[in-house]
């Protein structure tokens, strides 16, 4: 199986990137489609490994799902026949736990395995399970099989307040709230724009979901029927990958379509770094090398802050900065798997300790007092990168490694292409269009 990229780096990348649809909306709209009556047509669905795996999973449950055009997916769930998510899919597709909502809606009970997914920390779903219980779902966990058994005893109703916000948790509880015409309220929610897109989709099919300051109120969800196809938003993570690559390679790339408010914290960091950023028109932005790249300090946080998914790309840009930069990861533990790999290219990066007051509040994961964490790196800029053999271990780290290889002189091998392709559509084609030398081997 060809699962590596052969990359000859060192060239400035120039041209245009048309963004694909957002992975983190596509996955949720597909899962929520199983709560609709009749056909559901989704447009701008990226053909990426995570989406293709999820489609296999919902087909294994009895749903129909077919691409009618490259990025148009039609789903029909009238023949759902199974309420058990196969372990084979459950361990591969992290969002499979979101199937709690459609399976409970359809069958009243279901069996869902504890999720696997990206290697970016423990990623427990404790807050989400608490939320399900608070809304009236009975849940038992079987430690031997690794399965949750969930049952609806009465229609979900009431309120749940997240201790700390969760993106997919907010979305799953919102979908649970669709199972009733009683009021369901979720508080201390995540505010990612991908959640807003999901709300738009559900409301356009008859749901009544309102977002108020830090809370979501679901007051109608039954009988969802699509009136017209829904087009999902662009992938802002993809934009960040190509924009940082453009500037770090001393290139010039126009990227769109994108709404400015989805990337404002990223644009701010790019401007601080002295990158050329120009709004062209029609939701298009130009990112280009203007003058020396300045070192910056990045601290990740949920929306509207600088997203955790963007920090590996930020690190790639900082390899080319004129000085020392700091990246402090607050959302996930263990999101620096790319550091040791970048060192193989000659990058100078060290883990450092930054004292934090109240770490259990400051960090968004469940911080344990006596556990050692590595949440901060210091990057020396002006790196002369050379070729190496690199191994991808998680999605966003993978994109950063492929980009670093595109900056490095000589021919590099990047292993684990299928992990990168869980989230990036036509990566090889898009890079080639910008003049990058890359091929799959
Ligand atoms: N957390 C818990 N318990 C929970 C829920 C979350 O400890 O019950 C922790 C997580 O381990 C993490 C923090 O809380 O440390 C925030 O997690 P959150 O639940 O918000 O993240 P997620 O829903 O699992 C989604 C995206 C991620 C993105 C984050 C942050 C999807 C499928 N995934 O993850 O995307 O980084 O929100 O915006 O929507 C990616 O695309 O590469 C990716 C990892």
Coordinates of C-alpha atoms and ligand atoms in Angstrom, one line a residue:
X1 CA 0.0 0.0 0.0
X2 CA 1.3 3.4 -0.9
X3 CA 1.2 5.4 2.4
X4 CA 4.2 7.8 2.1
X5 CA 5.0 11.1 0.4
X6 CA 8.2 11.7 -1.4
X7 CA 8.8 15.4 -1.1
X8 CA 11.5 17.6 -2.7
X9 CA 11.5 20.8 -0.7
X10 CA 13.0 24.3 -0.8
X11 CA 10.8 26.0 -3.4
X12 CA 8.5 29.0 -2.8
X13 CA 4.9 27.9 -3.2
X14 CA 2.7 30.1 -5.4
X15 CA -0.8 30.0 -6.8
X16 CA -4.3 29.5 -5.5
X17 CA -6.0 27.0 -3.2
X18 CA -9.7 26.4 -3.3
X19 CA -10.7 25.2 0.2
X20 CA -12.6 21.9 0.7
X21 CA -15.5 21.6 3.1
X22 CA -14.8 21.4 6.8
X23 CA -14.1 17.9 8.1
X24 CA -15.5 18.9 11.5
X25 CA -18.8 19.9 10.0
X26 CA -19.1 17.1 7.4
X27 CA -18.8 14.4 10.1
X28 CA -21.5 15.9 12.3
X29 CA -23.9 16.7 9.5
X30 CA -23.6 13.1 8.2
X31 CA -24.4 11.7 11.7
X32 CA -27.2 14.2 12.3
X33 CA -28.7 13.2 8.9
X34 CA -29.6 9.9 10.5
X35 CA -32.2 11.8 12.6
X36 CA -34.0 13.2 9.5
X37 CA -36.9 11.8 7.6
X38 CA -36.3 11.2 3.9
X39 CA -33.3 12.0 1.8
X40 CA -30.7 14.4 3.0
X41 CA -28.4 16.1 0.5
X42 CA -25.1 17.5 1.7
X43 CA -22.9 19.6 -0.5
X44 CA -19.2 20.5 -0.2
X45 CA -18.5 17.2 1.7
X46 CA -14.7 16.6 1.4
X47 CA -13.7 13.1 0.2
X48 CA -11.3 12.5 3.0
X49 CA -10.6 9.3 4.9
X50 CA -12.5 10.2 8.0
X51 CA -15.6 10.9 5.9
X52 CA -15.2 7.8 3.8
X53 CA -14.8 5.7 7.0
X54 CA -17.9 7.3 8.6
X55 CA -19.9 6.5 5.5
X56 CA -18.9 2.8 5.7
X57 CA -19.9 2.9 9.4
X58 CA -23.4 4.3 8.8
X59 CA -23.9 1.9 5.9
X60 CA -23.0 -1.0 8.3
X61 CA -26.0 0.3 10.4
X62 CA -28.3 0.1 7.4
X63 CA -28.3 3.7 6.2
X64 CA -27.9 4.5 2.5
X65 CA -25.2 7.0 1.5
X66 CA -24.0 7.8 -2.0
X67 CA -22.0 10.5 -3.6
X68 CA -24.0 11.8 -6.6
X69 CA -21.3 14.3 -7.5
X70 CA -17.7 14.6 -6.3
X71 CA -18.7 16.4 -3.1
X72 CA -22.4 15.9 -3.0
X73 CA -23.6 13.2 -0.6
X74 CA -27.2 11.9 -0.3
X75 CA -28.1 10.0 2.8
X76 CA -31.2 8.1 3.7
X77 CA -31.7 6.4 7.1
X78 CA -35.2 5.0 6.7
X79 CA -33.8 1.4 6.8
X80 CA -31.5 1.7 9.9
X81 CA -31.4 -1.9 11.1
X82 CA -28.6 -2.0 13.8
X83 CA -28.2 -0.2 17.1
X84 CA -24.7 -1.5 17.7
X85 CA -21.6 0.3 16.4
X86 CA -19.0 -2.2 15.3
X87 CA -15.8 -2.1 17.3
X88 CA -13.8 -2.1 14.1
X89 CA -15.3 1.3 13.2
X90 CA -15.6 2.6 16.8
X91 CA -11.9 2.4 17.4
X92 CA -11.0 4.0 14.0
X93 CA -13.6 6.9 13.9
X94 CA -13.5 9.0 17.0
X95 CA -16.8 10.8 16.3
X96 CA -18.6 7.4 16.2
X97 CA -19.7 8.1 19.8
X98 CA -21.9 10.9 18.4
X99 CA -24.1 8.1 17.0
X100 CA -25.6 7.9 20.5
X101 CA -28.1 10.6 19.2
X102 CA -29.5 9.0 16.0
X103 CA -29.4 5.5 17.4
X104 CA -31.2 6.4 20.6
X105 CA -33.7 8.4 18.5
X106 CA -34.3 5.4 16.3
X107 CA -34.1 2.4 18.6
X108 CA -34.5 3.8 22.1
X109 CA -31.3 2.0 23.1
X110 CA -27.8 1.5 21.6
X111 CA -24.4 0.0 22.0
X112 CA -21.4 2.3 21.2
X113 CA -17.8 1.6 21.9
X114 CA -15.5 4.0 23.8
X115 CA -14.0 6.2 21.0
X116 CA -10.5 5.9 19.6
X117 CA -9.2 8.6 17.2
X118 CA -6.3 11.0 17.0
X119 CA -3.3 10.5 19.4
X120 CA -3.5 13.9 21.0
X121 CA -4.1 13.1 24.6
X122 CA -6.4 10.9 26.6
X123 CA -9.5 12.5 25.1
X124 CA -12.0 11.1 27.6
X125 CA -15.7 11.7 27.1
X126 CA -16.6 12.0 30.8
X127 CA -18.2 15.4 30.5
X128 CA -20.3 14.2 27.6
X129 CA -21.5 11.1 29.4
X130 CA -22.4 13.2 32.4
X131 CA -24.4 15.4 30.1
X132 CA -26.3 12.5 28.6
X133 CA -27.2 11.2 32.0
X134 CA -28.3 14.7 33.1
X135 CA -30.7 14.8 30.1
X136 CA -32.2 11.5 31.1
X137 CA -30.2 8.8 29.2
X138 CA -29.4 5.7 31.2
X139 CA -25.8 4.7 30.5
X140 CA -23.8 1.6 31.6
X141 CA -20.2 1.0 30.6
X142 CA -18.8 -2.5 30.3
X143 CA -15.1 -2.4 31.0
X144 CA -14.6 -5.9 29.5
X145 CA -16.1 -5.1 26.1
X146 CA -15.3 -1.4 26.1
X147 CA -18.9 -0.7 25.1
X148 CA -21.4 1.9 26.4
X149 CA -25.0 0.6 26.6
X150 CA -27.3 3.6 26.5
X151 CA -31.1 3.6 26.9
X152 CA -33.8 6.2 26.8
X153 CA -36.2 5.9 29.7
X154 CA -38.1 9.1 29.1
X155 CA -37.8 11.9 26.5
X156 CA -34.7 14.0 27.2
X157 CA -35.5 17.2 29.0
X158 CA -33.8 19.7 31.3
X159 CA -30.5 21.4 31.5
X160 CA -26.8 20.5 31.5
X161 CA -23.9 22.8 32.2
X162 CA -20.5 21.7 31.0
X163 CA -17.8 21.9 33.7
X164 CA -15.4 22.9 30.9
X165 CA -16.7 23.3 27.3
X166 CA -16.4 20.5 24.7
X167 CA -16.9 21.0 21.0
X168 CA -18.3 17.5 20.0
X169 CA -19.9 17.3 23.5
X170 CA -21.9 20.5 22.7
X171 CA -22.9 19.1 19.4
X172 CA -23.9 15.6 20.7
X173 CA -26.1 17.0 23.5
X174 CA -27.7 19.4 21.1
X175 CA -28.6 16.4 18.9
X176 CA -30.0 14.6 22.0
X177 CA -32.2 17.7 22.5
X178 CA -33.7 17.1 19.1
X179 CA -35.4 14.0 20.4
X180 CA -38.1 15.9 22.1
X181 CA -40.3 19.0 21.8
X182 CA -39.6 19.8 25.5
X183 CA -37.0 22.5 26.2
X184 CA -33.4 21.3 26.5
X185 CA -30.7 23.8 27.6
X186 CA -27.0 23.3 27.4
X187 CA -24.7 25.7 29.2
X188 CA -21.0 26.7 29.1
X189 CA -20.9 25.4 25.6
X190 CA -18.1 25.5 23.1
X191 CA -18.4 28.3 20.6
X192 CA -16.6 27.0 17.5
X193 CA -18.1 28.2 14.2
X194 CA -18.4 24.6 13.1
X195 CA -21.2 24.2 15.7
X196 CA -23.0 27.3 14.3
X197 CA -22.9 25.6 10.8
X198 CA -24.5 22.4 12.3
X199 CA -27.2 24.6 14.0
X200 CA -27.9 26.3 10.6
X201 CA -28.3 22.9 9.0
X202 CA -30.7 21.5 11.7
X203 CA -32.8 24.7 11.8
X204 CA -33.1 24.7 8.0
X205 CA -34.8 21.3 8.4
X206 CA -37.3 22.4 11.0
X207 CA -35.4 22.3 14.4
X208 CA -35.6 25.3 16.7
X209 CA -32.2 25.8 18.2
X210 CA -31.2 29.1 19.6
X211 CA -27.7 30.2 20.7
X212 CA -27.6 32.7 23.4
X213 CA -24.6 33.9 25.4
X214 CA -22.7 30.7 26.2
X215 CA -25.8 28.5 26.0
X216 CA -27.9 26.6 23.5
X217 CA -31.6 26.1 23.9
X218 CA -33.3 23.4 21.8
X219 CA -37.1 23.8 21.8
X220 CA -38.1 21.7 18.8
X221 CA -36.4 18.9 17.0
X222 CA -38.8 16.2 16.0
X223 CA -39.7 15.4 12.4
X224 CA -36.6 16.9 10.7
X225 CA -37.2 17.1 7.0
X226 CA -34.8 18.7 4.6
X227 CA -36.4 21.3 2.3
X228 CA -33.3 22.0 0.2
X229 CA -29.7 20.7 0.1
X230 CA -27.2 22.1 2.7
X231 CA -23.8 23.3 1.7
X232 CA -21.2 23.0 4.6
X233 CA -18.7 25.7 5.4
X234 CA -15.1 25.8 4.2
X235 CA -12.3 24.1 6.2
X236 CA -10.5 26.8 8.1
X237 CA -7.8 24.3 9.3
X238 CA -7.0 23.7 5.7
X239 CA -6.6 27.4 5.1
X240 CA -4.1 27.7 8.0
X241 CA -2.0 24.9 6.7
X242 CA -1.6 26.4 3.2
X243 CA -1.3 30.0 4.5
X244 CA 1.6 29.3 6.8
X245 CA 3.3 27.1 4.2
X246 CA 3.0 30.0 1.7
X247 CA 4.7 32.5 3.9
X248 CA 7.3 30.1 5.4
X249 CA 8.3 29.1 1.9
X250 CA 8.7 32.7 0.8
X251 CA 5.8 32.2 -1.6
X252 CA 2.4 33.8 -2.4
X253 CA -0.9 31.9 -2.2
X254 CA -4.5 33.0 -2.5
X255 CA -7.0 31.0 -0.5
X256 CA -10.7 30.9 -0.3
X257 CA -13.6 30.9 0.1
X258 CA -13.4 31.9 3.7
X259 CA -15.3 34.3 6.0
X260 CA -12.9 36.6 7.9
X261 CA -14.6 36.0 11.2
X262 CA -13.7 32.3 11.1
X263 CA -10.0 33.1 11.1
X264 CA -9.6 36.4 12.8
X265 CA -7.3 35.2 15.6
X266 CA -5.1 33.5 12.9
X267 CA -4.9 36.6 10.8
X268 CA -3.9 38.6 13.9
X269 CA -1.0 36.2 14.6
X270 CA 0.1 36.2 10.9
X271 CA 0.2 40.0 10.9
X272 CA 2.1 40.0 14.2
X273 CA 4.6 37.7 12.5
X274 CA 5.0 40.2 9.7
X275 CA 3.4 38.0 7.0
X276 CA 1.7 39.6 4.1
X277 CA -2.0 39.2 4.5
X278 CA -4.4 40.8 2.0
X279 CA -8.2 40.5 1.6
X280 CA -8.7 40.2 -2.1
X281 CA -12.4 39.8 -2.8
X282 CA -15.2 37.3 -2.6
X283 CA -14.0 35.8 0.6
X284 CA -10.5 35.3 -0.7
X285 CA -7.3 36.0 1.2
X286 CA -3.7 36.4 -0.2
X287 CA -0.9 35.2 2.1
X288 CA 2.6 36.1 1.0
X289 CA 6.2 36.6 2.2
X290 CA 6.7 40.3 2.7
X291 CA 9.8 40.7 4.8
X292 CA 11.6 38.9 7.6
X293 CA 9.3 36.7 9.7
X294 CA 9.1 37.9 13.3
X295 CA 9.0 35.5 16.2
X296 CA 5.7 35.3 18.1
X297 CA 4.2 33.7 21.1
X298 CA 1.1 31.6 20.6
X299 CA -1.3 30.3 23.3
X300 CA -4.0 28.0 22.0
X301 CA -7.6 28.3 23.3
X302 CA -11.1 27.5 22.1
X303 CA -12.9 29.9 19.7
X304 CA -12.4 32.9 19.3
X305 CA -8.8 32.2 20.4
X306 CA -6.0 30.7 18.3
X307 CA -7.2 27.1 17.7
X308 CA -5.3 24.1 19.0
X309 CA -5.5 22.6 15.5
X310 CA -3.5 25.5 14.1
X311 CA -0.5 25.3 16.4
X312 CA 1.5 22.7 14.5
X313 CA 1.3 25.0 11.4
X314 CA 2.2 28.0 13.6
X315 CA 5.4 26.0 14.6
X316 CA 6.3 25.5 10.9
X317 CA 6.1 29.2 10.3
X318 CA 8.2 30.0 13.4
X319 CA 11.0 27.7 12.1
X320 CA 11.6 30.5 9.7
X321 CA 11.2 33.4 12.1
X322 CA 14.1 35.6 13.0
X323 CA 14.3 34.7 16.7
X324 CA 12.8 32.6 19.4
X325 CA 9.1 31.8 19.6
X326 CA 6.9 30.0 22.2
X327 CA 3.9 27.8 21.7
X328 CA 1.8 27.0 24.7
X329 CA -0.9 24.4 24.2
X330 CA -3.9 24.7 26.5
X331 CA -6.6 22.6 24.9
X332 CA -5.1 19.1 24.6
X333 CA -2.4 17.3 26.3
X334 CA 0.2 15.5 24.1
X335 CA -0.2 17.6 21.0
X336 CA 3.5 18.0 20.2
X337 CA 4.2 14.6 18.6
X338 CA 5.7 16.5 15.6
X339 CA 8.5 18.0 17.7
X340 CA 10.9 14.9 17.6
X341 CA 10.2 14.5 13.9
X342 CA 10.9 18.1 13.1
X343 CA 14.3 17.8 14.9
X344 CA 15.2 15.1 12.3
X345 CA 15.1 18.0 9.7
X346 CA 17.4 20.1 11.8
X347 CA 14.8 22.1 13.6
X348 CA 15.8 23.5 17.0
X349 CA 12.9 23.0 19.4
X350 CA 12.9 22.4 23.1
X351 CA 10.2 21.7 25.7
X352 CA 10.1 24.3 28.4
X353 CA 8.2 24.7 31.6
X354 CA 6.0 27.7 32.1
X355 CA 4.5 28.1 35.6
X356 CA 0.7 28.5 35.4
X357 CA -1.5 29.6 38.2
X358 CA -4.5 27.3 38.6
X359 CA -3.6 24.8 35.9
X360 CA -6.8 22.9 36.5
X361 CA -8.7 26.0 35.2
X362 CA -6.1 27.2 32.7
X363 CA -6.0 24.0 30.8
X364 CA -9.0 22.6 29.0
X365 CA -8.2 18.9 29.5
X366 CA -8.7 17.3 32.9
X367 CA -5.5 18.4 34.5
X368 CA -4.1 16.0 37.2
X369 CA -2.1 17.6 39.9
X370 CA 0.7 15.1 40.1
X371 CA 1.1 14.2 36.4
X372 CA 3.9 15.7 34.3
X373 CA 2.7 17.5 31.2
X374 CA 4.7 19.0 28.3
X375 CA 2.5 21.8 27.1
X376 CA 5.0 24.4 25.9
X377 CA 7.8 24.5 23.3
X378 CA 10.4 27.0 22.4
X379 CA 11.4 27.2 18.7
X380 CA 14.6 28.7 17.5
X381 CA 14.0 30.4 14.2
X382 CA 16.1 30.7 11.1
X383 CA 16.4 27.0 10.8
X384 CA 18.3 25.6 7.9
X385 CA 16.2 22.5 7.3
X386 CA 17.6 19.4 5.5
X387 CA 15.9 16.2 4.3
X388 CA 14.9 13.4 6.5
X389 CA 12.5 10.4 7.0
X390 CA 9.5 11.5 9.0
X391 CA 6.6 9.6 10.6
X392 CA 3.1 11.0 11.0
X393 CA 1.3 10.1 14.2
X394 CA -1.7 12.4 14.2
X395 CA -3.6 14.4 11.6
X396 CA -2.6 18.1 12.2
X397 CA 1.0 17.1 13.1
X398 CA 1.0 15.2 9.8
X399 CA 0.2 18.3 7.8
X400 CA 2.9 20.2 9.7
X401 CA 5.5 17.5 8.9
X402 CA 4.6 17.4 5.2
X403 CA 4.8 21.2 5.1
X404 CA 8.2 21.1 6.9
X405 CA 9.5 18.7 4.3
X406 CA 8.3 21.1 1.6
X407 CA 10.5 23.8 3.3
X408 CA 13.5 21.5 3.7
X409 CA 16.3 21.2 1.0
X410 CA 16.6 17.8 -0.5
X411 CA 14.3 14.8 -0.8
X412 CA 12.3 13.7 2.3
X413 CA 10.0 10.7 2.9
X414 CA 6.9 11.3 5.0
X415 CA 5.3 8.1 6.2
X416 CA 1.7 7.9 7.3
X417 CA 0.0 9.7 4.4
X418 CA -3.4 8.1 5.2
X419 CA -3.4 9.8 8.6
X420 CA -2.9 13.3 6.9
X421 CA -5.6 12.3 4.4
X422 CA -8.1 11.7 7.2
X423 CA -8.6 15.4 7.0
X424 CA -7.1 16.9 3.9
X425 CA -8.7 16.5 0.5
X426 CA -6.5 16.2 -2.6
X427 CA -3.4 17.2 -0.6
X428 CA -1.0 16.0 -3.3
X429 CA -2.9 17.7 -6.1
X430 CA -3.2 21.0 -4.2
X431 CA 0.5 21.1 -3.3
X432 CA 1.5 20.3 -6.9
X433 CA -0.7 23.1 -8.2
X434 CA 1.3 25.5 -6.0
X435 CA 4.5 24.2 -7.6
X436 CA 5.5 21.8 -4.7
X437 CA 7.3 18.6 -5.6
X438 CA 5.4 15.8 -3.9
X439 CA 4.3 12.3 -4.9
X440 CA 2.7 9.4 -3.2
X441 CA 4.9 6.3 -2.9
Ligands
LIG1 N1 -12.5 16.7 27.3 C1 -12.6 15.9 28.4 N2 -13.7 15.3 28.6 C2 -14.8 15.3 27.8 C3 -14.7 16.1 26.6 C4 -13.5 16.8 26.4 O1 -11.6 15.8 29.2 O2 -15.9 14.7 28.1 C5 -11.2 17.4 27.0 C6 -10.5 16.9 25.7 O3 -9.7 15.8 26.0 C7 -9.7 18.2 25.4 C8 -10.6 19.3 25.8 O4 -11.5 18.8 26.7 O5 -8.5 18.2 26.1 C9 -11.4 19.9 24.7 O6 -12.0 18.9 23.9 P1 -13.2 19.0 23.0 O7 -14.3 18.0 23.4 O8 -13.7 20.4 22.8 O9 -12.6 18.5 21.6 P2 -13.3 17.5 20.6 O10 -14.7 17.8 20.5 O11 -12.9 16.1 20.9 C10 -13.1 18.9 18.4 C11 -12.5 18.7 17.1 C12 -11.0 18.8 17.2 C13 -10.6 20.2 17.7 C14 -11.3 20.4 19.1 C15 -11.2 21.8 19.6 C16 -14.0 17.2 15.9 C17 -14.3 15.9 15.3 N3 -12.9 17.4 16.5 O12 -12.6 17.9 19.2 O13 -10.4 18.6 15.9 O14 -9.2 20.2 17.9 O15 -12.8 20.2 18.9 O16 -11.8 22.7 18.7 O17 -14.8 18.2 15.7 C18 -8.9 17.9 14.3 O18 -9.7 18.2 13.4 O19 -7.7 17.5 14.0 C19 -9.3 17.9 15.7 C20 -8.6 17.3 16.6

